[in-house]
Coordinates of C-alpha atoms in Angstrom, one line a residue:
M1 CA 10.2 -17.6 -9.3
K2 CA 6.5 -17.8 -9.2
A3 CA 4.7 -14.6 -9.1
V4 CA 1.3 -12.9 -10.0
M5 CA 1.5 -10.9 -12.9
I6 CA -1.0 -8.4 -14.8
N7 CA -0.4 -7.6 -18.5
E8 CA -3.7 -5.3 -18.9
Y9 CA -6.1 -3.9 -16.5
G10 CA -9.5 -5.6 -15.5
D11 CA -11.1 -8.0 -13.2
E12 CA -9.5 -10.9 -11.5
S13 CA -9.3 -12.7 -14.7
V14 CA -6.5 -10.6 -15.6
L15 CA -4.3 -12.1 -12.7
N16 CA -1.8 -14.4 -14.1
Y17 CA 0.1 -17.0 -11.8
T18 CA 3.4 -17.5 -13.5
D19 CA 7.1 -17.5 -13.8
A20 CA 9.1 -14.2 -13.5
K21 CA 12.6 -13.3 -13.2
R22 CA 13.9 -13.2 -9.6
P23 CA 14.9 -9.5 -8.7
E24 CA 18.3 -8.6 -7.9
P25 CA 18.8 -5.7 -4.8
K26 CA 20.8 -2.9 -6.2
D27 CA 22.5 -0.6 -3.4
N28 CA 20.2 0.3 -0.4
E29 CA 17.9 -2.5 -1.2
V30 CA 17.1 -5.9 0.3
L31 CA 15.9 -9.0 -1.4
I32 CA 13.2 -10.9 0.9
K33 CA 12.2 -14.6 0.3
V34 CA 8.3 -13.9 0.9
H35 CA 6.7 -16.2 3.3
A36 CA 3.4 -14.4 3.5
A37 CA 1.8 -11.6 1.5
A38 CA -1.3 -9.5 2.4
V39 CA -4.1 -8.6 0.6
N40 CA -5.3 -5.1 0.3
P41 CA -8.0 -2.9 -1.7
V42 CA -5.4 -1.0 -3.3
D43 CA -4.3 -4.4 -4.9
W44 CA -7.4 -4.7 -7.1
K45 CA -8.2 -1.1 -7.4
I46 CA -4.6 -1.2 -9.4
R47 CA -5.5 -4.3 -11.2
D48 CA -9.1 -2.4 -12.2
G49 CA -6.9 0.6 -13.7
L50 CA -5.6 2.8 -11.1
G51 CA -2.2 1.4 -12.0
E52 CA -2.5 3.8 -15.1
M53 CA -2.8 6.9 -12.7
F54 CA 0.1 5.7 -11.2
G55 CA 2.1 5.7 -14.6
L56 CA 2.9 1.9 -14.0
K57 CA 4.4 -0.3 -16.8
F58 CA 3.3 -3.7 -17.7
P59 CA 3.9 -6.4 -16.6
I60 CA 3.0 -5.3 -13.1
I61 CA 3.6 -7.8 -10.1
L62 CA 1.0 -6.7 -7.3
G63 CA 1.4 -6.7 -3.7
C64 CA 2.4 -4.2 -1.2
E65 CA 2.3 -6.0 2.1
I66 CA 5.0 -8.7 3.1
A67 CA 6.8 -10.7 5.6
G68 CA 9.6 -13.0 5.0
T69 CA 13.5 -13.5 5.3
V70 CA 16.3 -11.6 4.3
E71 CA 17.8 -13.4 1.3
E72 CA 20.5 -11.0 -0.1
V73 CA 21.3 -7.4 0.7
G74 CA 22.8 -4.8 -1.7
G75 CA 25.4 -2.3 -1.2
D76 CA 24.9 0.2 2.0
V77 CA 22.8 -2.1 4.0
G78 CA 23.9 -2.3 7.4
N79 CA 21.2 -3.1 9.4
F80 CA 19.8 -6.5 8.0
K81 CA 21.7 -9.5 7.2
R82 CA 20.8 -13.1 5.6
G83 CA 18.0 -14.9 7.5
D84 CA 16.8 -11.8 9.3
A85 CA 13.0 -12.2 9.8
V86 CA 11.2 -8.8 8.4
Y87 CA 7.9 -7.4 7.4
G88 CA 6.8 -4.2 6.0
Y89 CA 4.8 -2.0 3.6
I90 CA 6.8 -1.6 0.4
G91 CA 4.9 0.7 -1.7
S92 CA 1.7 0.5 -3.3
H93 CA 2.6 -1.7 -6.3
A94 CA 5.9 -2.9 -5.5
G95 CA 5.6 -6.9 -6.3
G96 CA 4.8 -8.6 -3.0
Y97 CA 2.7 -11.3 -4.7
A98 CA 5.8 -13.2 -5.5
E99 CA 8.3 -15.8 -3.9
Y100 CA 10.7 -12.8 -3.7
A101 CA 10.4 -9.1 -3.5
I102 CA 12.6 -6.0 -3.2
A103 CA 12.4 -3.6 -0.2
K104 CA 14.2 -0.5 1.0
P105 CA 15.8 -0.6 4.7
D106 CA 13.5 2.1 5.5
E107 CA 10.3 0.2 4.8
I108 CA 11.0 -2.8 6.8
A109 CA 11.5 -4.1 10.6
F110 CA 12.2 -7.0 12.0
V111 CA 9.2 -9.6 12.7
P112 CA 8.2 -9.4 16.4
D113 CA 9.1 -12.7 18.2
S114 CA 5.5 -13.3 19.2
L115 CA 4.2 -13.6 15.7
D116 CA 4.6 -15.9 12.6
F117 CA 5.2 -14.7 8.9
E118 CA 1.1 -14.8 8.2
N119 CA 0.2 -12.6 11.1
A120 CA 3.4 -10.0 10.4
A121 CA 2.0 -9.5 7.0
A122 CA -1.1 -8.6 8.4
I123 CA 0.1 -5.4 9.9
P124 CA 1.9 -2.9 8.0
V125 CA -0.6 -1.1 5.9
G126 CA -3.3 -1.1 8.6
A127 CA -1.3 -0.1 11.3
L128 CA 0.8 2.6 9.3
T129 CA -2.7 3.9 7.7
A130 CA -4.6 4.1 11.1
W131 CA -1.1 5.3 12.9
Q132 CA -0.5 8.2 10.2
S133 CA -4.3 9.0 10.0
M134 CA -4.9 9.6 13.6
F135 CA -1.7 10.7 14.9
D136 CA 0.3 12.3 12.4
L137 CA -2.7 14.2 10.4
A138 CA -5.5 14.4 13.2
N139 CA -3.1 14.6 16.3
L140 CA -5.7 12.4 18.3
Q141 CA -4.7 13.0 22.0
N142 CA -5.3 10.9 25.3
G143 CA -9.1 11.7 26.6
Q144 CA -10.6 12.8 23.1
T145 CA -13.2 10.7 21.4
I146 CA -12.9 9.5 18.0
L147 CA -15.4 7.5 15.7
I148 CA -13.9 4.7 13.5
H149 CA -15.7 3.6 10.4
G150 CA -15.2 0.0 9.3
A151 CA -14.1 -0.7 12.6
S152 CA -13.9 -4.8 12.0
G153 CA -11.7 -4.4 8.8
G154 CA -8.0 -4.8 8.5
V155 CA -7.3 -1.1 8.8
G156 CA -10.5 -0.1 11.1
S157 CA -9.5 -3.0 13.5
M158 CA -5.8 -1.8 13.9
A159 CA -7.0 2.0 14.6
V160 CA -9.4 0.7 17.2
Q161 CA -6.6 -0.8 19.2
L162 CA -3.9 2.2 18.3
A163 CA -6.4 4.8 19.5
K164 CA -7.0 2.9 22.6
S165 CA -3.4 2.5 23.3
K166 CA -3.3 6.5 22.9
G167 CA -6.0 6.7 25.6
A168 CA -8.8 7.7 23.4
K169 CA -12.4 6.8 23.8
V170 CA -13.3 4.7 20.8
I171 CA -16.7 4.5 18.9
G172 CA -16.5 1.6 16.4
T173 CA -19.2 1.4 13.4
A174 CA -19.5 -1.9 11.7
S175 CA -22.6 -4.4 11.0
G176 CA -24.1 -6.0 14.0
K177 CA -22.3 -9.6 13.6
N178 CA -19.2 -8.0 14.1
E179 CA -20.2 -6.2 17.6
E180 CA -18.4 -8.7 19.7
F181 CA -15.3 -8.6 17.8
V182 CA -15.2 -4.6 17.6
K183 CA -15.5 -4.6 21.4
S184 CA -13.1 -7.2 21.8
L185 CA -10.6 -4.9 20.4
G186 CA -11.5 -2.2 22.8
A187 CA -14.0 -0.4 21.4
D188 CA -15.8 1.6 24.1
E189 CA -19.3 2.2 22.1
F190 CA -20.5 0.2 19.0
V191 CA -23.0 1.5 16.3
D192 CA -24.9 -1.0 14.2
Y193 CA -24.7 0.9 11.0
T194 CA -27.3 -1.5 9.3
K195 CA -29.7 -0.4 11.9
V196 CA -29.2 3.0 13.0
K197 CA -27.9 6.3 11.3
F198 CA -24.7 6.8 13.1
E199 CA -25.1 10.6 12.8
D200 CA -28.1 10.2 14.7
V201 CA -26.5 8.8 17.7
V202 CA -22.9 10.0 17.7
K203 CA -22.1 13.6 18.2
D204 CA -19.3 16.0 19.4
V205 CA -16.5 13.7 18.6
D206 CA -12.8 15.0 18.3
V207 CA -11.9 13.0 15.5
V208 CA -13.5 10.8 12.7
F209 CA -11.3 8.1 10.9
D210 CA -13.2 7.0 8.0
T211 CA -12.2 3.7 6.1
I212 CA -15.6 3.7 3.9
G213 CA -15.8 6.8 1.9
G214 CA -18.9 7.9 -0.1
D215 CA -22.1 8.9 2.1
T216 CA -20.5 7.6 5.1
L217 CA -17.7 10.3 4.7
T218 CA -19.9 13.3 4.0
R219 CA -22.4 12.3 6.8
S220 CA -19.8 11.9 9.3
F221 CA -19.2 15.7 9.3
Q222 CA -22.5 16.0 11.5
T223 CA -20.8 13.8 14.1
L224 CA -17.8 16.1 14.9
K225 CA -17.6 19.0 17.3
K226 CA -16.4 22.4 16.2
G227 CA -12.8 22.3 15.4
G228 CA -13.0 18.6 14.9
F229 CA -10.7 16.7 12.5
L230 CA -12.0 14.1 9.7
V231 CA -9.4 12.0 8.2
T232 CA -10.2 9.6 5.5
A233 CA -8.2 6.6 4.0
V234 CA -10.5 6.4 0.9
S235 CA -11.1 9.5 -1.5
P236 CA -10.6 13.2 -0.9
P237 CA -13.0 15.0 1.4
S238 CA -14.7 18.1 0.6
E239 CA -13.2 21.3 1.7
E240 CA -16.4 23.1 1.5
K241 CA -18.2 20.7 3.6
A242 CA -15.5 20.6 6.3
G243 CA -15.8 24.5 6.2
E244 CA -19.3 24.1 6.5
F245 CA -19.0 22.5 9.7
G246 CA -16.3 24.3 11.2
A247 CA -14.0 21.3 10.9
K248 CA -10.8 20.5 9.2
A249 CA -10.3 17.2 7.0
A250 CA -7.6 15.6 5.1
M251 CA -7.0 12.4 3.3
V252 CA -4.2 10.1 4.3
N253 CA -1.2 9.0 1.8
V254 CA 0.2 6.1 3.5
Q255 CA 3.9 5.9 3.5
P256 CA 6.0 2.9 4.3
S257 CA 8.0 3.8 7.6
A258 CA 10.5 1.2 9.4
K259 CA 10.4 4.1 12.5
Q260 CA 6.8 3.7 13.2
L261 CA 6.9 0.0 12.5
S262 CA 9.5 -0.2 15.4
E263 CA 6.8 1.8 17.6
I264 CA 4.1 -0.7 16.6
N265 CA 6.3 -3.8 17.6
R266 CA 6.4 -2.1 21.0
L267 CA 2.8 -2.3 21.2
I268 CA 2.5 -5.7 19.9
D269 CA 5.3 -7.1 22.5
G270 CA 3.3 -5.3 25.2
G271 CA 0.1 -6.9 24.2
K272 CA -1.6 -3.6 23.2
L273 CA -2.0 -4.8 19.5
K274 CA -3.2 -8.0 17.8
T275 CA -3.4 -9.2 14.5
H276 CA -6.5 -10.8 12.9
V277 CA -6.1 -12.9 9.9
G278 CA -9.2 -14.1 8.7
T279 CA -8.4 -16.2 5.5
V280 CA -5.0 -17.9 4.3
L281 CA -4.8 -19.0 0.6
P282 CA -1.9 -20.1 -1.5
L283 CA -0.6 -17.6 -4.1
A284 CA -1.9 -19.5 -6.7
E285 CA -5.6 -19.0 -5.7
V286 CA -5.2 -15.0 -5.7
K287 CA -8.2 -14.6 -8.0
K288 CA -10.4 -15.9 -5.0
A289 CA -8.3 -13.6 -2.9
H290 CA -9.4 -10.6 -4.8
Q291 CA -13.0 -11.6 -4.8
L292 CA -13.3 -12.0 -1.4
S293 CA -11.6 -8.7 -0.7
E294 CA -13.7 -6.7 -3.2
S295 CA -16.7 -8.4 -1.5
G296 CA -16.2 -6.0 1.4
H297 CA -17.5 -8.2 3.9
T298 CA -14.4 -10.1 5.3
R299 CA -13.0 -10.2 9.0
G300 CA -9.4 -9.5 9.4
K301 CA -6.8 -9.7 6.6
I302 CA -6.6 -12.0 3.7
V303 CA -2.8 -13.5 3.4
L304 CA -1.3 -15.2 0.4
K305 CA 1.2 -17.9 1.0
P306 CA 3.7 -18.5 -1.9

């Protein structure tokens, strides 16, 4: 099979589109013929060297977010059969940039009837990250107000829609060119971070969901009400800073979840959650895909097709 492998850490030049051995499913595993694989920042962060921290061994096939059809099932797999259309988040370095990939049954769900494979591949990481951040960690409730940074990105755009489905008031930040897009997702208010400091115009929110990190994360504490919750998908927040503002803070460590994907499917079928694919490229053009992702200026997901 064709796959994208790395044999050393570095920039996009270390990405090799090459032949690899097709994996065989063991007990409690499913072999998926990949029809679409989405690109996520964790992919190029692993390529840059984060994989060393994870203890990964070369060669590494990148890619964690896929959609495709079940090709073969291992023992003790009762809920999927050959030909089923499935999608999921299969772990941060689990080999999705390939013609075939292995997944656990509790990592994948059936593709909603309304979606093709490209759009299905664009869902799991963004939706699960937003879900686990806002609902599992921050316990966002109906009627509360949430500030979402990076509201036009792959994770942020999912967060806006999921927060609205919960009945929250949503304030989204992005650059001005994305205002119409963010509002079309359901955001009640929009802040153009290139023109104003968000902490000057946003006050007393219940929850902040940060997908940017750095200075944005630190300044976000100023927008929280006493007892508010800041959750970030980027880097560990300062407990000292949280205490200073009488707030709670946490970093999400997103986990695969077939159960949550099934809940997300219901929102998709109900028209409350839409996907946004910005760019579709052949798997062989993975270097271009990583360059686009690293630029930080894409709208919607980048999807690769084997």
